[in-house]
Short mmCIF file of C-alpha atoms and ligand atoms in Angstrom, two decimals:
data_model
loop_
_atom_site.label_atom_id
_atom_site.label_comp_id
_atom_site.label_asym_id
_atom_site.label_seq_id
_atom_site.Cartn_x
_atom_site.Cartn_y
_atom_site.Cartn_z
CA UNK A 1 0.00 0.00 0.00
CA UNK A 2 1.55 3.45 -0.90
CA UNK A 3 -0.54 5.84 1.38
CA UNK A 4 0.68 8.48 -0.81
CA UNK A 5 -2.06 10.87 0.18
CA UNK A 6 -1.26 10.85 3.52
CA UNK A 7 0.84 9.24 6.18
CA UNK A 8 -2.18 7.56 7.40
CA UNK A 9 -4.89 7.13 4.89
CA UNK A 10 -4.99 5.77 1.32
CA UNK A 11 -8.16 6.77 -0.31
CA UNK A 12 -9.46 4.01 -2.85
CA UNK A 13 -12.23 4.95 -4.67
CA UNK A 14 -14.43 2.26 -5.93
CA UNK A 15 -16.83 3.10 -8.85
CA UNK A 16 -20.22 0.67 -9.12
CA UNK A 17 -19.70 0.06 -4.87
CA UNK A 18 -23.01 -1.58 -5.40
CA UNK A 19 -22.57 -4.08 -8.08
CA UNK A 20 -21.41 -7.77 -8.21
CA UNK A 21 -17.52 -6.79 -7.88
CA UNK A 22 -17.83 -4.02 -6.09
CA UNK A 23 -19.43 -4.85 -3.18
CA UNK A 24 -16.90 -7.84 -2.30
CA UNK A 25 -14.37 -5.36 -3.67
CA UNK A 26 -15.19 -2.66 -0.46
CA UNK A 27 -15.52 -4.94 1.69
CA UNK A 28 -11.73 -6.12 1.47
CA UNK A 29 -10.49 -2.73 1.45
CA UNK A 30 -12.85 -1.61 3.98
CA UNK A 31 -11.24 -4.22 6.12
CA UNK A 32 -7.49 -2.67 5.14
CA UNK A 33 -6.29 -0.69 7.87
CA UNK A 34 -5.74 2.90 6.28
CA UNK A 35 -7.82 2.82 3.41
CA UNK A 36 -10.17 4.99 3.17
CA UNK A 37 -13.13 3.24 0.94
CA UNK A 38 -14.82 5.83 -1.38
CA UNK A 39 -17.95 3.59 -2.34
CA UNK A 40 -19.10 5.19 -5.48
CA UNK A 41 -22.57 5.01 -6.52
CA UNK A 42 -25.70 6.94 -8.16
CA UNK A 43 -27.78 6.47 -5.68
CA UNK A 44 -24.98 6.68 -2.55
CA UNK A 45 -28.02 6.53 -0.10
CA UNK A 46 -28.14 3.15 -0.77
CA UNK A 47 -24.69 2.30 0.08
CA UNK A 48 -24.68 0.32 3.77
CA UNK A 49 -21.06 -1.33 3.72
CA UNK A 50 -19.06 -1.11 7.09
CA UNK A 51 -15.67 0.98 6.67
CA UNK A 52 -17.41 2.30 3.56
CA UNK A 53 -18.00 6.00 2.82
CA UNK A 54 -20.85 6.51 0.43
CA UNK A 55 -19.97 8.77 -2.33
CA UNK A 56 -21.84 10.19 -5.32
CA UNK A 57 -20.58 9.01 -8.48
CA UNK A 58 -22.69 9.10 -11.17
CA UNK A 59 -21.36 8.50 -14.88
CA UNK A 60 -24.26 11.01 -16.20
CA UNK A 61 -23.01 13.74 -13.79
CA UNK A 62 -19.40 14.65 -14.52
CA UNK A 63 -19.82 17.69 -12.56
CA UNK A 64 -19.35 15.42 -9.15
CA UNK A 65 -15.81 13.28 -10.76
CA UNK A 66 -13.53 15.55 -9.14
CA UNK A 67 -14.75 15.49 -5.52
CA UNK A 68 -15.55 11.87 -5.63
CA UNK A 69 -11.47 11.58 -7.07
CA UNK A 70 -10.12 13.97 -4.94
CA UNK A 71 -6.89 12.95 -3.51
CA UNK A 72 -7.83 9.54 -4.32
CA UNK A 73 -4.75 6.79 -4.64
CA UNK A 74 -6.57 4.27 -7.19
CA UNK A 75 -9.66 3.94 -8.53
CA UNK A 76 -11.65 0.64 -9.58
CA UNK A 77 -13.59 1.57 -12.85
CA UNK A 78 -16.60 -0.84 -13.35
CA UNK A 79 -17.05 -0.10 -17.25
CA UNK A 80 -20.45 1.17 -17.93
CA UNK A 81 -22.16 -0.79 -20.44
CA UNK A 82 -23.08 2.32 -22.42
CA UNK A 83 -21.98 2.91 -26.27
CA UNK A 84 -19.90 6.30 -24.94
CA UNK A 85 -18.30 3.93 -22.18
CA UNK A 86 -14.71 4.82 -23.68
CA UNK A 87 -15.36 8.37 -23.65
CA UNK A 88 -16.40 8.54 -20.18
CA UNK A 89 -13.47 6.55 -19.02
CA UNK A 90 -10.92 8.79 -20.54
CA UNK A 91 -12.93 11.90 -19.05
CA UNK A 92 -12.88 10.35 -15.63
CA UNK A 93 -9.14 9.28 -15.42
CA UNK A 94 -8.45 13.25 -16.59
CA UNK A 95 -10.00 14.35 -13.32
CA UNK A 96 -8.07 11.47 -11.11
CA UNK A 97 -4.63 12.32 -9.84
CA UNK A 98 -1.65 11.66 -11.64
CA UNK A 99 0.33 9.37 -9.39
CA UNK A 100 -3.22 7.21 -8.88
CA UNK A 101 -3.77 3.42 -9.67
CA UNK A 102 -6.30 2.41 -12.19
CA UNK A 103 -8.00 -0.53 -12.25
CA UNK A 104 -10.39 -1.31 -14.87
CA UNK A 105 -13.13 -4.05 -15.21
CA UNK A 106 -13.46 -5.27 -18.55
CA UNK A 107 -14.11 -8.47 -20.37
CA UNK A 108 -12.93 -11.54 -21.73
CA UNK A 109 -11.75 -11.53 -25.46
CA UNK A 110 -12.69 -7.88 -26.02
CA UNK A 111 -10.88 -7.58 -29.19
CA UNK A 112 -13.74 -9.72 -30.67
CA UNK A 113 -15.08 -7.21 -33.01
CA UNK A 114 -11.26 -6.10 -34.25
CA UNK A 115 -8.81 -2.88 -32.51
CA UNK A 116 -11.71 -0.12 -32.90
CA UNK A 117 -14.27 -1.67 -31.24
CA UNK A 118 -16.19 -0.39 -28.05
CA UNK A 119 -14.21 -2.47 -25.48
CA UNK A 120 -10.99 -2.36 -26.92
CA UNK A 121 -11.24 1.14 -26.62
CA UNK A 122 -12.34 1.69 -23.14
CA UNK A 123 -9.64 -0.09 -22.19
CA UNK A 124 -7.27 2.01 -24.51
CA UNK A 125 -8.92 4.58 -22.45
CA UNK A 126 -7.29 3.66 -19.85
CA UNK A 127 -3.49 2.37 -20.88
CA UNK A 128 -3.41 6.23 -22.60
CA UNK A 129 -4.58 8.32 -19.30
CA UNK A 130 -1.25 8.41 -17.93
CA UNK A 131 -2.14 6.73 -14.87
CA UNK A 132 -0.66 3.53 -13.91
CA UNK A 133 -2.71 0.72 -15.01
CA UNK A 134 -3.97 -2.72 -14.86
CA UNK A 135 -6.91 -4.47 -16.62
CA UNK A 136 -8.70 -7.19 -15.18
CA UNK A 137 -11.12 -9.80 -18.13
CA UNK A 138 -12.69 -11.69 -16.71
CA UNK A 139 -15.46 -14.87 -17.59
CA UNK A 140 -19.21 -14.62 -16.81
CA UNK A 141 -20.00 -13.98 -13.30
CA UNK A 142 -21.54 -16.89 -10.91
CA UNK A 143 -23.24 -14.00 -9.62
CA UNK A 144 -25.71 -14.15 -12.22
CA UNK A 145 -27.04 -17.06 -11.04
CA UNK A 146 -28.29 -15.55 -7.79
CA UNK A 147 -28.49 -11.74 -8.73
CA UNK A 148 -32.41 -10.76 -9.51
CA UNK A 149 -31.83 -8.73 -12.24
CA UNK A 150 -30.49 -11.93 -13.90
CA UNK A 151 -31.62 -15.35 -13.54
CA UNK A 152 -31.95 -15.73 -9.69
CA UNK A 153 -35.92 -15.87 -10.15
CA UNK A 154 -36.17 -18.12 -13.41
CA UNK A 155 -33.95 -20.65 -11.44
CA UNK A 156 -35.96 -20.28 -8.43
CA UNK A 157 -39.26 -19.70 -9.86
CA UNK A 158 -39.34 -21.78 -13.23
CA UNK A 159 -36.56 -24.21 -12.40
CA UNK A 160 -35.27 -23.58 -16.19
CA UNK A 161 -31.69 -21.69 -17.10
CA UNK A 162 -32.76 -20.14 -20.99
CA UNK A 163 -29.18 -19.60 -22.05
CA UNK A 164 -28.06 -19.76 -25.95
CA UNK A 165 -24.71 -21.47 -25.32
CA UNK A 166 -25.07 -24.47 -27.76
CA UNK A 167 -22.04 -26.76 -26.69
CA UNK A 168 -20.13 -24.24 -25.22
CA UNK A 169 -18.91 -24.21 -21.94
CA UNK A 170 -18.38 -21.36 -19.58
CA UNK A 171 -16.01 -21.26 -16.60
CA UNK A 172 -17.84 -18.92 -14.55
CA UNK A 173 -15.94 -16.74 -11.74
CA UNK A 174 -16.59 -15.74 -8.74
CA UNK A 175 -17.30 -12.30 -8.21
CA UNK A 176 -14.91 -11.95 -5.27
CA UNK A 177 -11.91 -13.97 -6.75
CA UNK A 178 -12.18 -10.85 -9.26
CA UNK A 179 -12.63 -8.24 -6.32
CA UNK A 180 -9.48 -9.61 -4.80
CA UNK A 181 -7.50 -9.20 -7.74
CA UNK A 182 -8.59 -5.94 -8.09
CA UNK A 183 -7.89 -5.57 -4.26
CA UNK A 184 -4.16 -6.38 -4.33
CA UNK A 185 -3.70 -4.45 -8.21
CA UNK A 186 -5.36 -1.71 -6.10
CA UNK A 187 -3.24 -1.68 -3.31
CA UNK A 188 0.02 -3.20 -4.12
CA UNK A 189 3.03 -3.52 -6.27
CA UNK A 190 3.74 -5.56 -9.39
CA UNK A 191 0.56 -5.14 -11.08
CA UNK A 192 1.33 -2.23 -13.28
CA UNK A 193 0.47 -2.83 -16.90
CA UNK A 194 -0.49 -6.03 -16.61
CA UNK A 195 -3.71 -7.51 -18.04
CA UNK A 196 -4.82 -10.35 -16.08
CA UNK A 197 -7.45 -12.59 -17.82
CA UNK A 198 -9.63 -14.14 -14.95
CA UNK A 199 -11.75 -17.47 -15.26
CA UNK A 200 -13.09 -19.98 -12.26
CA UNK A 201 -10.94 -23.07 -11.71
CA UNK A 202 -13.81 -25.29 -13.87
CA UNK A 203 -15.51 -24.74 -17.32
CA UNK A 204 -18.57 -26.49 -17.29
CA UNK A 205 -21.22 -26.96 -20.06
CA UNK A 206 -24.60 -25.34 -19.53
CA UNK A 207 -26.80 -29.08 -18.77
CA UNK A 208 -23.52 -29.44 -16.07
CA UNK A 209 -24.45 -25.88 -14.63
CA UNK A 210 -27.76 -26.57 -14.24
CA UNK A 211 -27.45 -29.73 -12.32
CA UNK A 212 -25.08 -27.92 -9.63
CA UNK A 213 -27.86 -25.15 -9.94
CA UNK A 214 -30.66 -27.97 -8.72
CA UNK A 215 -28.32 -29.25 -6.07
CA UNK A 216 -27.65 -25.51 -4.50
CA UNK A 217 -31.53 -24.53 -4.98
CA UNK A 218 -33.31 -27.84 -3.86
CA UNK A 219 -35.81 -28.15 -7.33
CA UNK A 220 -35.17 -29.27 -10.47
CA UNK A 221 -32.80 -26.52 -12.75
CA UNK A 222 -32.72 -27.58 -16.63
CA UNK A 223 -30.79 -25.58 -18.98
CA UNK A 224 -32.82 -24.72 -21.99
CA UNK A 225 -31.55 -24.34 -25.31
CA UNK A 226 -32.42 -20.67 -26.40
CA UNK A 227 -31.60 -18.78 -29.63
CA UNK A 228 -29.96 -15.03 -29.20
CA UNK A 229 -32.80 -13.81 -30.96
CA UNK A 230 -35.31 -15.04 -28.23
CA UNK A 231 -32.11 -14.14 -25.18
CA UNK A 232 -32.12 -10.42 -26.45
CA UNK A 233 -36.20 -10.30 -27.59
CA UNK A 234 -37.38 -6.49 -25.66
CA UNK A 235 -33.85 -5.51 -25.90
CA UNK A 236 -33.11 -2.55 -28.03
CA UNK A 237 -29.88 0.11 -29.26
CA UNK A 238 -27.12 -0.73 -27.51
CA UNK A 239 -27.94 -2.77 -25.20
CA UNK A 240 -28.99 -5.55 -27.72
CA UNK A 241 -25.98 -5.13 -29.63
CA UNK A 242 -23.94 -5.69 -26.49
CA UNK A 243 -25.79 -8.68 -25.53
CA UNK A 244 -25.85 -10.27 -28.72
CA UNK A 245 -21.65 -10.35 -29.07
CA UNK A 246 -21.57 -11.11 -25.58
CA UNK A 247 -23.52 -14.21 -26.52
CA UNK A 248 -21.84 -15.02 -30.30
CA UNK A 249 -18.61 -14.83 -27.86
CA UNK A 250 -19.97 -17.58 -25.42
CA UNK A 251 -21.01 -19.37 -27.95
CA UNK A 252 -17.62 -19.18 -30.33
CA UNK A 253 -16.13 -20.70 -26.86
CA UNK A 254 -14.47 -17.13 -25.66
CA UNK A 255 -15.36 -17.69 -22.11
CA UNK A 256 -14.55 -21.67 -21.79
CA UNK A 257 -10.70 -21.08 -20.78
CA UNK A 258 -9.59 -22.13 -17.84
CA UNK A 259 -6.49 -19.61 -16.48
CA UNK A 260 -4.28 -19.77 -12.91
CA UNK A 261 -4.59 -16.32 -12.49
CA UNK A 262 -6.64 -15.53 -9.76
CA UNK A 263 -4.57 -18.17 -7.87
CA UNK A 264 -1.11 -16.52 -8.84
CA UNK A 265 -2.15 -12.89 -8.06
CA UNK A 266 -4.14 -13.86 -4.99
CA UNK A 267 -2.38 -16.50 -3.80
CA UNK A 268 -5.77 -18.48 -3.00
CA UNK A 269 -7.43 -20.77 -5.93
CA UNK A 270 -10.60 -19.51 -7.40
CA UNK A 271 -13.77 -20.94 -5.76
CA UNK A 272 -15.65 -23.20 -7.85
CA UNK A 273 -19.57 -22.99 -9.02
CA UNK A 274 -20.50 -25.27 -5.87
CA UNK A 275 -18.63 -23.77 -3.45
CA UNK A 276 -19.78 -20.53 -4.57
CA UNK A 277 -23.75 -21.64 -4.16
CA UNK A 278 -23.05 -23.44 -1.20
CA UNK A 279 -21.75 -20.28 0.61
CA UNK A 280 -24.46 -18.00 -0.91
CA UNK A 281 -27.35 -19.98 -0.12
CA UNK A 282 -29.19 -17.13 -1.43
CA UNK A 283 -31.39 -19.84 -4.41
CA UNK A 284 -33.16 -21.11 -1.19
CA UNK A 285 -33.29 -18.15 0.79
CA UNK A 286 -36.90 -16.56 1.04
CA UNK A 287 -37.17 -13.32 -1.05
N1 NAP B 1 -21.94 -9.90 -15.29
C1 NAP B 1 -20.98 -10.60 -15.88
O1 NAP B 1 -21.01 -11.85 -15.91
C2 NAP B 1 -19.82 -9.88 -16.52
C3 NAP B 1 -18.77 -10.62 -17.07
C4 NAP B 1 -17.66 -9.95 -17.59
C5 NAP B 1 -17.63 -8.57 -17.59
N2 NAP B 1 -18.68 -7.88 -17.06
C6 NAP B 1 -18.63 -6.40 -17.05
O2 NAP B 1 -18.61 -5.97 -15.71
C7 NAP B 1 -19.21 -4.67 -15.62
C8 NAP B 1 -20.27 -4.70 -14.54
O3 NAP B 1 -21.35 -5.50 -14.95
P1 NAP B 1 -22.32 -6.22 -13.93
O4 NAP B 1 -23.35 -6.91 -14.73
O5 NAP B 1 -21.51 -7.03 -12.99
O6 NAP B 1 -23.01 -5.01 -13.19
P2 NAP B 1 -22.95 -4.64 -11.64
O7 NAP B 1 -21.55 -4.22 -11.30
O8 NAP B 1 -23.59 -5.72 -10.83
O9 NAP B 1 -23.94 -3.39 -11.61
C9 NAP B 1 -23.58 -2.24 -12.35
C10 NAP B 1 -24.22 -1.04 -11.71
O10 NAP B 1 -25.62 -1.10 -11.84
C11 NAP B 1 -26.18 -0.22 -10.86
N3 NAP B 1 -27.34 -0.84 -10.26
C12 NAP B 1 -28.58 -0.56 -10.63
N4 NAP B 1 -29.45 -1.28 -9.92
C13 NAP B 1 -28.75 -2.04 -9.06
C14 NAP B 1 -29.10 -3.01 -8.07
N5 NAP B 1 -30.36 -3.38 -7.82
N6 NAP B 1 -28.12 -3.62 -7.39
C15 NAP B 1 -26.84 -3.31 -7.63
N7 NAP B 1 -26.46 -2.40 -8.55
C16 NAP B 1 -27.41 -1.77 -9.27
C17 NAP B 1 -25.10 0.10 -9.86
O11 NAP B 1 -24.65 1.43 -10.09
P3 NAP B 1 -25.27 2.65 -9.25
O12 NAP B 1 -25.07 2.33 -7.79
O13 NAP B 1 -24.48 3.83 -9.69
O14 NAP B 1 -26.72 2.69 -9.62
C18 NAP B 1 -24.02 -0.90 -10.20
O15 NAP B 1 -22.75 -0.47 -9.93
C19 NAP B 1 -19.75 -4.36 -17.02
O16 NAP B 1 -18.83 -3.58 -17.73
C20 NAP B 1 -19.86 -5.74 -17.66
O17 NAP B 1 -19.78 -5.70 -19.07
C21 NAP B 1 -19.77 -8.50 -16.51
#
């Protein structure tokens, strides 16, 4: 940890505090003695996380970047999934000191659509700012599986897993191997320009997902075969187009590799898909 701020405080601040990696994310550096957790968010009054201050961050209002950044020692950018996402990168990291880690969230196999495409650029956004950099890609998230505005209440409700894979298979990460990655990149030396492509220890097909799904939720979980078409139907703009490369990417077998990396920055192996429901408990828990 640098504490370059201060002799006694290192002020981290964490953009999308509320999301899948983020709240893990605080919660580590909340538990860092000196840190000072800036947990960014749009709607900060939301934001309950011990050792956590909430902290407006909003990526429509640029007008509160430079108090949220100010003095800051890193920052963990969660990459909105808008179409000016690189723009609004760049802009940020202009407001965040000079001397100040960056630590972006972006994808696996982002170069998918060739060198000019929307997530190669946000993260050229970031290796041009200046700022000393790393950039974490990871696989899907198991946190989809229990997060509502995914498919926590199809698995718990319908006891069916609609997901166009064909034969692909995914090796799904755990939210928190990825938030302490970012933790240590964050916080510590040797991380500096490094891209660290992160994956769970397994890659399992979909049918295998959804029997580890059943176990964890206590009903019968199938895995359904679903087109894109039908995956993205009420989708529109940008948001379709996103989802339906995210999905040609699956499918082309972009998220299936298996990597050490969580393990070699971390020191601790990634958590498989059971252990991960197991600990959650949240596909049984009463809503
Ligand atoms: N999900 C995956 O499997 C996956 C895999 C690889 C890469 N990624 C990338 O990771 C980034 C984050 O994606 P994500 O899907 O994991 O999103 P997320 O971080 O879980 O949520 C993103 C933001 O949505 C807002 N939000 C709105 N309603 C919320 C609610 N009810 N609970 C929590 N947050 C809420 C929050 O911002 P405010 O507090 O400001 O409203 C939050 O920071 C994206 O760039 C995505 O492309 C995701």
């Amino acid at each position: 940890m640098r504490g370059t701020n201060s002799a006694s405080t290192t002020p981290v601040l964490v953009t999308g505090v509320r999301g899948k990696t983020g709240v893990p994310l605080a919660e580590l550096l909340g538990a860092r003695p000196g840190v000072e957790v800036r947990g960014g968010s749009s709607d900060p009054s939301t934001v309950h996380l011990d050792g956590v201050r909430p902290t407006a961050f909003s990526w429509d209002d640029p007008s509160g970047w430079a108090a949220a950044a100010k003095d800051i020692d890193a920052v963990y950018v969660v990459r909105p999934d808008r179409a000016d996402a690189p723009e609004l990168v760049g802009a940020l990291l202009a407001e965040v000191p000079a001397q100040a880690r960056v630590v972006l969230l972006s994808e696996r196999d982002p170069d998918h659509t060739g060198p000019d495409g929307w997530a190669p650029r946000a993260e050229r956004a970031v290796r041009d700012s200046g700022r000393t950099w790393t950039i974490l890609r990871p696989s899907w998230f198991m946190q989809v599986f229990t997060d509502p505005r995914f498919y926590r209440d199809l698995i718990v409700d319908a006891g069916e897993l609609p997901f166009p894979a064909e034969d692909a298979t995914v090796a799904w990460i755990d939210a928190r191997d990825i938030a302490a990655v970012a933790e240590r990149a964050l916080l510590d030396g040797g991380h500096a320009g490094q891209v660290y492509e992160l994956s769970g220890p397994q890659t399992l097909s979909l049918p295998r997902t959804a029997e580890l799904l059943s176990a964890a939720a206590g009903r019968p979980v199938a895995h359904r075969q679903v087109t894109i078409a039908e995956t993205v139907a009420g989708m529109s703009g940008f948001e379709r187009d996103l989802s339906v490369l995210t999905f040609e990417r699956v499918r082309a077998g972009r998220f299936a590799e298996v990597t050490e990396t969580v393990e070699r920055v971390t020191g601790r192996p990634a958590r498989t898909l059971r252990a991960f429901l197991a600990d959650t408990g949240s596909l049984t828990a009463s809503r």
